[in-house]
């Protein structure tokens, strides 16, 4: 039955509303498992199921109605004395999952992936089974009071709220920022035209103060309490501990701490991953715990708290802790070479994909420990993670995230007469150094806290200048496992910066996080630390390659003439800029025929060509070159988006010396291939 | 005309590191950050950018024509003040990418820009 536009809208409203209702149902079911005789709770559960059933009927979702009805029946039976066991709760929780999927499918107009019949049957089975003799397990007065206190709070919160789209809140925040900028321009105008110092005017200062507060409130409007993502964590602990037959108790503290909604969305999955790992790998089975003199029941805890402009979310367990030996062992087993890494990096090696310290990879918590998902998510919200572990006692992962993404404390620097901002959380320290003179594997390094850290000139890495100054202040920038120092012309100070994305019209630049408008109207480019460190390392590799073997002869790299052949302008220009920066002389041709014309006219040291071109394609060009004695020895690199084995073989058969795929376009790989071929030729 | 909203004379351009030659940089308009593109490079009319010596410093444009596309606001660099005109039927096809036909305006041949196509090019090697 196709839904009309009208029905569609109501279905979506129902789905919206049901989302919170189903979360509440789930939460209450988990609580019911702990206090099975709680009559109030049962009554509340029944009401939720009942309302859900009614709503589904109205918007025409019969499958949902049937399951909700089944749920109602079971809850009714529980109210009348049937005992609540974990098996019963299992079935009810799965019914909630089914409802979620059915509602989502109903709104999206597709077939549900859940089996409605099976779900109904499971619910009915509960009613038919002979009920065990009810055991007396009255909840303690403390538990009862706590729960009752919780319920009216929730009711109140639900009533005086309004749903607002995130887009509207963002728009509001943008307008407030514009107002703040406008105020500053008025101030500048007053000074310029009337010779008045705006800060001397109380009205001006008052306006500034109000706008500051407005901006603060606008960003806070996007904040939501951590409790919104706690339910799936609690559920995961329960389900997983049952599946693994371990006794684990869940605790959540500080769940009313508020975080920017976008930030919370990004870390919800990583938190889930950490919690699952805690139950799976952290907490030991009962016997092991008893043997170690610990309580048989393990604890997995989430503790959220605000620290200044950041929020700390700590997931901890009192399990067996992380064994560093086992991490190294697991890495070796996987063929991962950790030998070249710093001590710091070794400790955080558990964040590498696929590394697991469990003797067997358990299906239950996914592929191994896989904490790289945590690191990736934190990078995206400019957060960081700290690990504390004590073998035998337990482990704590602390996720530290900014309270809000819109305003970012930054360090401002100047290089090559431009201003750039670096997020403060990624700046480890500032160092005032002349050229350090220390060199490691051909790269310049700095000693920081006993470690060797690579040094680059920021302007060089950004492509602003060819050669570095060699001296000047440097900032040590870092992420979880990597550090790199960047030399700048001057460090200007710290400031809170309102970061804006650059929009979708611009091609993405790896190390630019966004931009901001300064009070004086200038644009400040905000750099992205992980991308910047990547770029710096690529740049250093290129430099080393260009210099040739350590202590070896100068090869023909510098000044070699390279012909770039491609019919796309932007590809030609991109390759030109990469090659020219590495010191080659570049000329371009638009297709094979054009290239041949140039090759016959002058001498070239290497040809870099695309395959698909009009008039004469890459393969044709290579064959033509090999047919002419004068051109037969010129090295040719085929650079293309065609990646099949056949194409590669065809290219090499035709006489090409190397075949590089465009899809994995990596400037460093390209340059090292070019350098290698030129060295062989000389 | 619906796509072009205003013309900004002599915009203050902030260069953006490591972008293709088609991007001149960023400038602000009433607090909003807008990317500025080199129209000649986008159209494929020149092989190199207007940036002197290909370096980042000193990118300039006489005028920036602010346009709206489905992906947001952007600006195209222009050398002469645009004039408005009503286009009749196209007098012929156009060859450069990002264009949609040739028209006759007061005896001069004028090429119509297709902004969506012009600005939609995703550079290989960038995400």
PDB file of C-alpha atoms in Angstrom, chain A residues 232-234 236-237 240 250 269-280 300-302 315:
ATOM      1  CA  UNK A 232      22.644   1.515  24.028  1.00  0.00           C
ATOM      2  CA  UNK A 233      25.736   1.291  26.251  1.00  0.00           C
ATOM      3  CA  UNK A 234      23.774  -0.146  29.124  1.00  0.00           C
ATOM      4  CA  UNK A 236      25.303  -3.678  25.293  1.00  0.00           C
ATOM      5  CA  UNK A 237      26.734  -4.483  28.719  1.00  0.00           C
ATOM      6  CA  UNK A 240      27.113  -9.092  26.004  1.00  0.00           C
ATOM      7  CA  UNK A 250      26.811  -1.150  34.583  1.00  0.00           C
ATOM      8  CA  UNK A 269      29.869   4.534  18.399  1.00  0.00           C
ATOM      9  CA  UNK A 270      33.393   4.687  19.830  1.00  0.00           C
ATOM     10  CA  UNK A 271      31.931   4.629  23.332  1.00  0.00           C
ATOM     11  CA  UNK A 272      29.918   1.573  22.398  1.00  0.00           C
ATOM     12  CA  UNK A 273      33.052  -0.064  21.053  1.00  0.00           C
ATOM     13  CA  UNK A 274      34.951   0.670  24.268  1.00  0.00           C
ATOM     14  CA  UNK A 275      32.140  -0.635  26.439  1.00  0.00           C
ATOM     15  CA  UNK A 276      31.878  -3.835  24.434  1.00  0.00           C
ATOM     16  CA  UNK A 277      35.630  -4.314  24.671  1.00  0.00           C
ATOM     17  CA  UNK A 278      35.490  -3.778  28.409  1.00  0.00           C
ATOM     18  CA  UNK A 279      32.982  -6.588  28.818  1.00  0.00           C
ATOM     19  CA  UNK A 280      34.571  -8.856  26.262  1.00  0.00           C
ATOM     20  CA  UNK A 300      31.900  -1.359  33.682  1.00  0.00           C
ATOM     21  CA  UNK A 301      31.429   2.306  34.299  1.00  0.00           C
ATOM     22  CA  UNK A 302      30.894   5.494  32.319  1.00  0.00           C
ATOM     23  CA  UNK A 315      34.919   4.193  30.246  1.00  0.00           C
TER      24      UNK A 315
END
